[in-house]
Amino acid sequence: MTPDVAVVVIHHRGRDQLLECLEALARATRGGRRMEVILVDNASREGVAAEVRHRYPAFRIVHSPRNVGFTGGIRLGVDAASARHVAFINDDAVVDPDWLVCLAAAIETAPIDVAAVGGRLTDRSGTRNDFSDGFVTFDGHAFQMDPGKPLDQVKLGAPGEERLFACGGNMIVRREVFLESGGFDDDYFAYLEDVDFGWRQWIEGRRVLFEPRATARHRGGATGEALGIYRRGYLFEKNAFMTAYKNLGGESWQDLAPPILAAFANRVARMLTERNPGCAILREDPYLQEPAPRSFGRRLGWLGRRREPAERAVVDDPLAIAHLRAMLWIFEHADRLAAKRRAVQSRRKRSDSEIFERFPLWRVPTYVGDDRFDGDFFATLWPQFPPLRRTTLAEIFGDRR
């Protein structure tokens, strides 16, 4: 018999947290509904699949021979599902007993233009906010609203409130719509794929809603810890650029491309010189520095040619390397990105002005170099449309950074 809802869990590493997640799911599926749990074993090397099969024989296991990331794992899980609705939950999250009942009811009773419904994440203790809402910056990055705040200090929102995007670690989608709209973009691997997916739904005339009663306690940081700062930073930067480039409409992209590219270049330049002692030479003016004297042999041209003294910059800072690698990936895949952008824009049914009226873009100084956002140079680059709201990391995170 076809299940009403499928739940997809992606697992790469972290045996104990996965088993805790699955035990909570086993309790949550005892609600009288026909539900299936699909575990995507994303090239894990812990031998956990056999243990899961023994403990939860009703759960299905899909194996991937290589790590295809969160996006690729979700695609495998959705392809394997037969239910009309598919929920996603992180393998380091513990759902409340009525989580799936609330989430399934929300999508089943939602208007037909609703593509997805997001649940709420708290911290592991269940007393502080993890994700209830989020926003996007002018250059495609995204932040949570009120992360780490005590729940009694957070306006969590009501069932059915609109969101630009739902957190990919706690959401439910209409399977047919998810697949028809392209699902999560596999080029993301991990991070911001849920932002891109949600934004595209609004562009295509659909909506994303919120169900605060579908709650899970989230350990958080497990994926990032596994990836490390270099790989995590690389994904953040290339994915942020993709998100902005693909989804901003024609006029919005023309207005925002200058500050996006200037911010990216300024960050890289500052990181190279301020976070890499071996790059001090980049600050030298070659016309003001005395050249090193050439040897007698070189003055006579014994080598047949004259060479400038060796100038070498050494880059060893992971964050700088991540930004450089992201920049390289973007331009190496420029044609593919352009094709993705054309595909998104060809399906547009809702204008940027209508979307940004609901969900404004923000300016958030995040990296070294962003202190120049308020300077005269950037003043000539900021657009009149879309108008940007402003905040800081201190205001977002308070003392919890």
Short mmCIF file of C-alpha atoms in Angstrom, two decimals:
data_model
loop_
_atom_site.label_atom_id
_atom_site.label_comp_id
_atom_site.label_asym_id
_atom_site.label_seq_id
_atom_site.Cartn_x
_atom_site.Cartn_y
_atom_site.Cartn_z
CA MET A 1 0.00 0.00 0.00
CA THR A 2 1.36 3.41 -0.98
CA PRO A 3 2.41 5.48 2.06
CA ASP A 4 0.93 8.93 2.65
CA VAL A 5 4.27 10.49 3.57
CA ALA A 6 7.91 9.54 3.13
CA VAL A 7 10.66 10.81 5.43
CA VAL A 8 14.15 11.09 3.95
CA VAL A 9 17.25 11.12 6.18
CA ILE A 10 20.73 11.62 4.69
CA HIS A 11 23.63 10.05 6.57
CA HIS A 12 27.37 10.31 5.96
CA ARG A 13 28.93 10.09 9.41
CA GLY A 14 27.93 10.20 13.08
CA ARG A 15 26.49 6.82 14.10
CA ASP A 16 25.16 7.81 17.53
CA GLN A 17 23.35 10.92 16.36
CA LEU A 18 21.77 8.98 13.48
CA LEU A 19 20.45 6.26 15.78
CA GLU A 20 18.98 8.88 18.09
CA CYS A 21 17.33 10.55 15.09
CA LEU A 22 15.86 7.28 13.83
CA GLU A 23 14.53 6.27 17.25
CA ALA A 24 12.66 9.57 17.46
CA LEU A 25 11.28 9.02 13.95
CA ALA A 26 10.10 5.54 14.91
CA ARG A 27 8.06 7.12 17.71
CA ALA A 28 6.81 9.92 15.46
CA THR A 29 5.45 7.52 12.84
CA ARG A 30 3.02 5.87 15.25
CA GLY A 31 0.22 8.23 14.38
CA GLY A 32 -2.08 6.02 12.36
CA ARG A 33 -0.79 7.28 9.02
CA ARG A 34 0.89 5.24 6.32
CA MET A 35 4.46 6.50 6.45
CA GLU A 36 7.85 5.26 5.32
CA VAL A 37 11.32 6.25 6.43
CA ILE A 38 14.05 6.25 3.76
CA LEU A 39 17.66 6.36 4.99
CA VAL A 40 20.14 7.39 2.32
CA ASP A 41 23.48 5.88 3.28
CA ASN A 42 25.66 8.53 1.66
CA ALA A 43 28.93 6.58 1.42
CA SER A 44 29.18 6.20 5.20
CA ARG A 45 32.02 4.02 6.42
CA GLU A 46 30.69 3.12 9.84
CA GLY A 47 28.77 -0.01 8.90
CA VAL A 48 25.67 1.57 10.37
CA ALA A 49 23.32 0.30 7.64
CA ALA A 50 23.33 -3.25 9.02
CA GLU A 51 22.51 -1.98 12.50
CA VAL A 52 19.68 0.16 11.18
CA ARG A 53 18.31 -2.76 9.20
CA HIS A 54 18.33 -4.88 12.36
CA ARG A 55 16.74 -2.25 14.62
CA TYR A 56 14.24 -0.85 12.12
CA PRO A 57 13.43 -3.51 9.54
CA ALA A 58 10.55 -1.43 8.13
CA PHE A 59 12.87 1.45 7.23
CA ARG A 60 14.19 1.47 3.67
CA ILE A 61 17.91 2.02 2.98
CA VAL A 62 19.24 3.54 -0.23
CA HIS A 63 23.00 3.24 -0.73
CA SER A 64 25.20 5.74 -2.53
CA PRO A 65 28.70 4.48 -3.41
CA ARG A 66 30.14 7.99 -3.09
CA ASN A 67 29.35 11.07 -1.06
CA VAL A 68 26.93 13.05 -3.23
CA GLY A 69 26.29 15.67 -0.57
CA PHE A 70 23.01 16.70 0.99
CA THR A 71 21.53 17.71 -2.37
CA GLY A 72 22.43 14.48 -4.13
CA GLY A 73 21.30 12.42 -1.15
CA ILE A 74 17.92 14.13 -1.07
CA ARG A 75 17.50 13.46 -4.78
CA LEU A 76 18.17 9.75 -4.23
CA GLY A 77 15.66 9.67 -1.39
CA VAL A 78 12.93 11.52 -3.29
CA ASP A 79 13.45 9.31 -6.35
CA ALA A 80 13.00 6.24 -4.15
CA ALA A 81 9.86 7.58 -2.46
CA SER A 82 6.39 6.73 -3.71
CA ALA A 83 4.40 8.98 -1.37
CA ARG A 84 2.81 12.23 -2.57
CA HIS A 85 4.59 14.19 0.15
CA VAL A 86 8.21 13.86 1.26
CA ALA A 87 9.68 15.25 4.48
CA PHE A 88 13.37 15.93 5.12
CA ILE A 89 15.01 15.84 8.54
CA ASN A 90 18.70 16.16 9.41
CA ASP A 91 20.35 13.07 10.86
CA ASP A 92 21.52 15.16 13.84
CA ALA A 93 17.97 16.24 14.74
CA VAL A 94 15.51 14.65 17.17
CA VAL A 95 11.88 15.21 16.23
CA ASP A 96 8.99 15.65 18.65
CA PRO A 97 6.49 12.76 18.72
CA ASP A 98 3.87 14.77 16.80
CA TRP A 99 6.37 16.33 14.36
CA LEU A 100 5.35 14.39 11.29
CA VAL A 101 1.63 14.51 12.03
CA CYS A 102 1.81 18.33 12.20
CA LEU A 103 4.01 18.66 9.12
CA ALA A 104 1.94 16.26 7.02
CA ALA A 105 -1.33 17.93 8.00
CA ALA A 106 0.11 21.33 7.10
CA ILE A 107 1.00 20.34 3.54
CA GLU A 108 -2.16 18.28 3.01
CA THR A 109 -4.47 21.14 3.99
CA ALA A 110 -2.44 23.92 2.35
CA PRO A 111 -3.65 25.62 -0.83
CA ILE A 112 -2.44 24.02 -4.04
CA ASP A 113 0.08 26.82 -4.71
CA VAL A 114 2.07 25.83 -1.59
CA ALA A 115 5.14 23.83 -2.64
CA ALA A 116 6.66 23.27 0.79
CA VAL A 117 6.13 23.75 4.52
CA GLY A 118 8.97 24.26 6.97
CA GLY A 119 9.05 23.16 10.57
CA ARG A 120 10.87 24.72 13.53
CA LEU A 121 14.28 23.78 14.89
CA THR A 122 15.48 24.43 18.43
CA ASP A 123 18.85 23.74 19.97
CA ARG A 124 19.53 20.38 21.55
CA SER A 125 18.07 21.43 24.89
CA GLY A 126 14.83 22.57 23.30
CA THR A 127 15.04 25.94 25.05
CA ARG A 128 16.71 28.13 22.41
CA ASN A 129 15.80 28.99 18.85
CA ASP A 130 17.72 27.45 15.98
CA PHE A 131 15.56 28.08 12.92
CA SER A 132 12.13 29.61 12.65
CA ASP A 133 12.76 32.12 9.84
CA GLY A 134 15.61 33.46 7.76
CA PHE A 135 16.59 36.15 5.29
CA VAL A 136 18.85 36.57 2.25
CA THR A 137 21.55 39.18 1.66
CA PHE A 138 22.15 41.12 -1.54
CA ASP A 139 24.92 38.69 -2.54
CA GLY A 140 23.01 35.46 -1.92
CA HIS A 141 24.10 34.57 1.61
CA ALA A 142 21.43 33.69 4.15
CA PHE A 143 21.06 34.05 7.91
CA GLN A 144 18.72 32.66 10.52
CA MET A 145 16.50 35.03 12.46
CA ASP A 146 17.21 35.12 16.20
CA PRO A 147 19.62 32.16 16.33
CA GLY A 148 20.39 31.01 19.86
CA LYS A 149 17.83 33.24 21.56
CA PRO A 150 15.67 31.80 24.36
CA LEU A 151 12.35 30.73 22.90
CA ASP A 152 10.42 33.07 25.18
CA GLN A 153 12.26 36.00 23.54
CA VAL A 154 11.55 34.95 19.97
CA LYS A 155 8.48 35.67 17.88
CA LEU A 156 8.15 32.19 16.43
CA GLY A 157 5.31 32.91 14.03
CA ALA A 158 1.94 31.31 13.49
CA PRO A 159 0.99 28.23 11.46
CA GLY A 160 0.59 29.11 7.81
CA GLU A 161 2.86 32.17 7.82
CA GLU A 162 4.76 32.69 4.59
CA ARG A 163 8.50 32.15 4.35
CA LEU A 164 10.92 32.83 1.51
CA PHE A 165 12.45 29.45 2.25
CA ALA A 166 12.23 26.57 4.70
CA CYS A 167 15.20 24.97 6.38
CA GLY A 168 16.18 21.87 4.38
CA GLY A 169 16.81 20.04 7.65
CA ASN A 170 13.12 20.18 8.65
CA MET A 171 10.61 20.57 5.83
CA ILE A 172 8.04 18.75 3.74
CA VAL A 173 7.42 19.10 0.00
CA ARG A 174 4.93 18.01 -2.58
CA ARG A 175 6.99 15.35 -4.34
CA GLU A 176 5.67 16.11 -7.82
CA VAL A 177 6.31 19.83 -7.47
CA PHE A 178 9.76 19.23 -5.99
CA LEU A 179 10.80 17.13 -8.97
CA GLU A 180 9.07 19.27 -11.60
CA SER A 181 10.77 22.44 -10.33
CA GLY A 182 14.21 20.82 -10.30
CA GLY A 183 14.45 19.99 -6.59
CA PHE A 184 17.68 20.94 -4.87
CA ASP A 185 20.37 21.99 -7.34
CA ASP A 186 23.04 19.27 -7.29
CA ASP A 187 25.80 21.84 -7.87
CA TYR A 188 25.25 23.10 -4.32
CA PHE A 189 26.29 19.82 -2.63
CA ALA A 190 25.36 21.37 0.73
CA TYR A 191 24.41 24.80 2.13
CA LEU A 192 21.92 27.30 0.69
CA GLU A 193 20.23 24.71 -1.53
CA ASP A 194 17.06 25.22 0.51
CA VAL A 195 17.26 29.00 0.04
CA ASP A 196 17.63 28.57 -3.71
CA PHE A 197 14.74 26.09 -3.82
CA GLY A 198 12.42 28.35 -1.83
CA TRP A 199 13.29 31.45 -3.84
CA ARG A 200 12.59 29.56 -7.08
CA GLN A 201 9.16 28.52 -5.80
CA TRP A 202 8.21 32.16 -5.31
CA ILE A 203 9.58 33.06 -8.75
CA GLU A 204 7.45 30.32 -10.32
CA GLY A 205 4.28 31.52 -8.61
CA ARG A 206 4.21 29.11 -5.68
CA ARG A 207 4.67 29.70 -1.95
CA VAL A 208 6.44 28.31 1.13
CA LEU A 209 4.71 28.23 4.53
CA PHE A 210 5.71 27.67 8.17
CA GLU A 211 4.42 25.18 10.74
CA PRO A 212 5.94 26.00 14.16
CA ARG A 213 4.33 22.98 15.83
CA ALA A 214 6.48 20.61 13.74
CA THR A 215 9.50 20.87 16.01
CA ALA A 216 12.83 19.08 16.18
CA ARG A 217 15.82 19.54 18.47
CA HIS A 218 18.93 20.07 16.39
CA ARG A 219 22.50 19.34 17.40
CA GLY A 220 23.83 21.60 14.63
CA GLY A 221 27.29 21.90 13.20
CA ALA A 222 27.72 18.22 12.38
CA THR A 223 27.96 18.78 8.64
CA GLY A 224 30.29 21.72 9.05
CA GLU A 225 32.55 19.86 11.43
CA ALA A 226 32.86 17.03 8.92
CA LEU A 227 33.64 19.34 6.02
CA GLY A 228 36.10 21.67 7.74
CA ILE A 229 36.53 25.42 7.29
CA TYR A 230 38.02 25.25 3.79
CA ARG A 231 35.34 23.07 2.22
CA ARG A 232 32.56 24.78 4.13
CA GLY A 233 33.75 28.24 3.11
CA TYR A 234 34.11 27.16 -0.51
CA LEU A 235 30.53 25.90 -0.60
CA PHE A 236 29.17 29.00 1.13
CA GLU A 237 30.75 31.38 -1.36
CA LYS A 238 30.09 29.61 -4.63
CA ASN A 239 26.56 28.71 -3.55
CA ALA A 240 25.77 32.26 -2.44
CA PHE A 241 26.86 33.63 -5.81
CA MET A 242 24.80 30.98 -7.62
CA THR A 243 21.74 31.81 -5.55
CA ALA A 244 21.89 35.52 -6.37
CA TYR A 245 22.88 35.04 -10.01
CA LYS A 246 20.20 32.46 -10.81
CA ASN A 247 17.28 34.06 -9.01
CA LEU A 248 17.61 37.82 -9.31
CA GLY A 249 15.56 39.17 -12.20
CA GLY A 250 17.08 41.14 -15.08
CA GLU A 251 16.98 44.64 -13.64
CA SER A 252 17.76 43.47 -10.12
CA TRP A 253 20.81 41.54 -11.32
CA GLN A 254 22.05 44.55 -13.30
CA ASP A 255 21.68 46.74 -10.21
CA LEU A 256 23.23 44.27 -7.78
CA ALA A 257 25.99 42.71 -9.89
CA PRO A 258 28.42 45.63 -9.31
CA PRO A 259 28.27 45.53 -5.48
CA ILE A 260 28.22 41.70 -5.47
CA LEU A 261 31.37 41.44 -7.58
CA ALA A 262 33.07 44.37 -5.84
CA ALA A 263 32.38 42.85 -2.41
CA PHE A 264 33.74 39.48 -3.54
CA ALA A 265 36.92 40.99 -5.01
CA ASN A 266 37.49 43.28 -2.01
CA ARG A 267 37.09 40.41 0.44
CA VAL A 268 39.58 38.25 -1.44
CA ALA A 269 42.13 41.07 -1.69
CA ARG A 270 41.88 41.89 2.00
CA MET A 271 42.02 38.23 3.03
CA LEU A 272 45.13 37.67 0.97
CA THR A 273 47.01 40.56 2.56
CA GLU A 274 45.62 40.47 6.12
CA ARG A 275 45.30 36.74 6.78
CA ASN A 276 48.37 35.50 4.90
CA PRO A 277 51.79 36.73 6.12
CA GLY A 278 53.30 35.26 2.96
CA CYS A 279 51.32 37.74 0.86
CA ALA A 280 52.87 40.90 2.27
CA ILE A 281 54.54 41.43 -1.09
CA LEU A 282 51.12 42.20 -2.57
CA ARG A 283 51.12 45.52 -0.72
CA GLU A 284 54.43 46.58 -2.23
CA ASP A 285 54.47 49.06 -5.09
CA PRO A 286 56.89 47.59 -7.66
CA TYR A 287 57.77 51.07 -8.89
CA LEU A 288 58.77 52.29 -5.44
CA GLN A 289 60.82 49.26 -4.40
CA GLU A 290 64.52 49.02 -5.16
CA PRO A 291 65.13 45.99 -7.40
CA ALA A 292 67.58 43.41 -6.10
CA PRO A 293 71.04 43.78 -7.70
CA ARG A 294 71.79 41.35 -10.48
CA SER A 295 74.84 39.14 -10.35
CA PHE A 296 77.93 39.77 -12.53
CA GLY A 297 77.00 36.80 -14.69
CA ARG A 298 73.46 38.00 -15.19
CA ARG A 299 74.67 41.51 -15.99
CA LEU A 300 76.73 40.03 -18.83
CA GLY A 301 73.72 38.08 -20.01
CA TRP A 302 75.38 34.68 -19.59
CA LEU A 303 71.95 33.08 -19.27
CA GLY A 304 70.83 34.59 -22.54
CA ARG A 305 67.95 36.52 -21.00
CA ARG A 306 67.20 38.84 -18.14
CA ARG A 307 64.72 37.93 -15.41
CA GLU A 308 63.18 40.00 -12.68
CA PRO A 309 63.98 38.95 -9.12
CA ALA A 310 61.63 36.21 -7.96
CA GLU A 311 58.42 37.57 -6.37
CA ARG A 312 56.30 34.97 -4.66
CA ALA A 313 53.17 35.28 -2.55
CA VAL A 314 52.32 32.36 -0.28
CA VAL A 315 48.64 31.73 0.50
CA ASP A 316 47.94 29.35 3.37
CA ASP A 317 44.81 30.77 5.03
CA PRO A 318 41.88 28.34 4.54
CA LEU A 319 39.27 31.09 4.26
CA ALA A 320 41.20 32.97 1.58
CA ILE A 321 41.79 29.74 -0.32
CA ALA A 322 38.08 28.91 -0.06
CA HIS A 323 37.11 32.25 -1.59
CA LEU A 324 39.65 31.89 -4.38
CA ARG A 325 38.49 28.38 -5.15
CA ALA A 326 34.86 29.50 -5.20
CA MET A 327 35.73 32.35 -7.56
CA LEU A 328 37.56 29.97 -9.85
CA TRP A 329 34.65 27.50 -9.86
CA ILE A 330 32.19 30.25 -10.75
CA PHE A 331 34.10 31.39 -13.82
CA GLU A 332 35.08 27.89 -14.89
CA HIS A 333 31.37 26.98 -14.91
CA ALA A 334 30.08 30.29 -16.23
CA ASP A 335 28.26 28.77 -19.21
CA ARG A 336 26.51 26.21 -17.02
CA LEU A 337 25.47 28.92 -14.57
CA ALA A 338 24.15 31.05 -17.43
CA ALA A 339 22.03 28.13 -18.63
CA LYS A 340 20.66 27.64 -15.11
CA ARG A 341 19.81 31.32 -14.89
CA ARG A 342 17.97 31.24 -18.23
CA ALA A 343 15.98 28.23 -17.08
CA VAL A 344 14.92 29.92 -13.82
CA GLN A 345 14.05 33.24 -15.44
CA SER A 346 12.06 31.54 -18.24
CA ARG A 347 9.68 30.17 -15.59
CA ARG A 348 9.16 33.50 -13.85
CA LYS A 349 5.57 34.28 -12.87
CA ARG A 350 6.22 36.65 -9.98
CA SER A 351 8.31 39.82 -10.18
CA ASP A 352 11.22 40.71 -7.94
CA SER A 353 9.32 43.71 -6.62
CA GLU A 354 6.48 41.48 -5.46
CA ILE A 355 8.88 39.02 -3.80
CA PHE A 356 11.04 41.68 -2.15
CA GLU A 357 7.98 43.47 -0.82
CA ARG A 358 7.37 40.33 1.26
CA PHE A 359 11.01 39.36 1.82
CA PRO A 360 13.48 42.27 1.57
CA LEU A 361 17.16 41.68 0.81
CA TRP A 362 19.71 42.69 3.44
CA ARG A 363 23.21 44.13 3.79
CA VAL A 364 25.27 42.34 6.45
CA PRO A 365 29.00 43.12 6.78
CA THR A 366 30.33 39.60 7.26
CA TYR A 367 33.95 39.31 6.16
CA VAL A 368 37.14 41.30 6.35
CA GLY A 369 36.78 44.18 3.92
CA ASP A 370 33.05 44.61 4.44
CA ASP A 371 33.78 47.61 6.66
CA ARG A 372 34.02 49.50 3.36
CA PHE A 373 30.32 49.01 2.66
CA ASP A 374 29.64 52.41 4.21
CA GLY A 375 32.43 54.17 2.31
CA ASP A 376 32.24 56.48 -0.68
CA PHE A 377 33.24 53.76 -3.15
CA PHE A 378 30.37 51.42 -2.32
CA ALA A 379 27.98 54.37 -1.99
CA THR A 380 28.09 54.65 -5.79
CA LEU A 381 27.29 50.94 -6.21
CA TRP A 382 24.31 50.32 -3.95
CA PRO A 383 21.06 50.12 -5.95
CA GLN A 384 17.93 52.16 -5.53
CA PHE A 385 16.04 48.94 -6.23
CA PRO A 386 15.81 46.61 -4.54
CA PRO A 387 16.09 48.66 -1.34
CA LEU A 388 18.34 46.86 1.14
CA ARG A 389 17.77 46.55 4.85
CA ARG A 390 20.84 46.71 7.08
CA THR A 391 21.99 44.78 10.10
CA THR A 392 25.22 43.46 11.62
CA LEU A 393 26.52 40.15 12.87
CA ALA A 394 26.40 41.53 16.41
CA GLU A 395 22.70 42.30 16.04
CA ILE A 396 22.00 38.87 14.56
CA PHE A 397 23.99 36.77 16.98
CA GLY A 398 24.42 39.07 19.99
CA ASP A 399 26.82 37.47 22.48
CA ARG A 400 26.45 34.03 20.89
CA ARG A 401 29.01 34.46 18.09
#
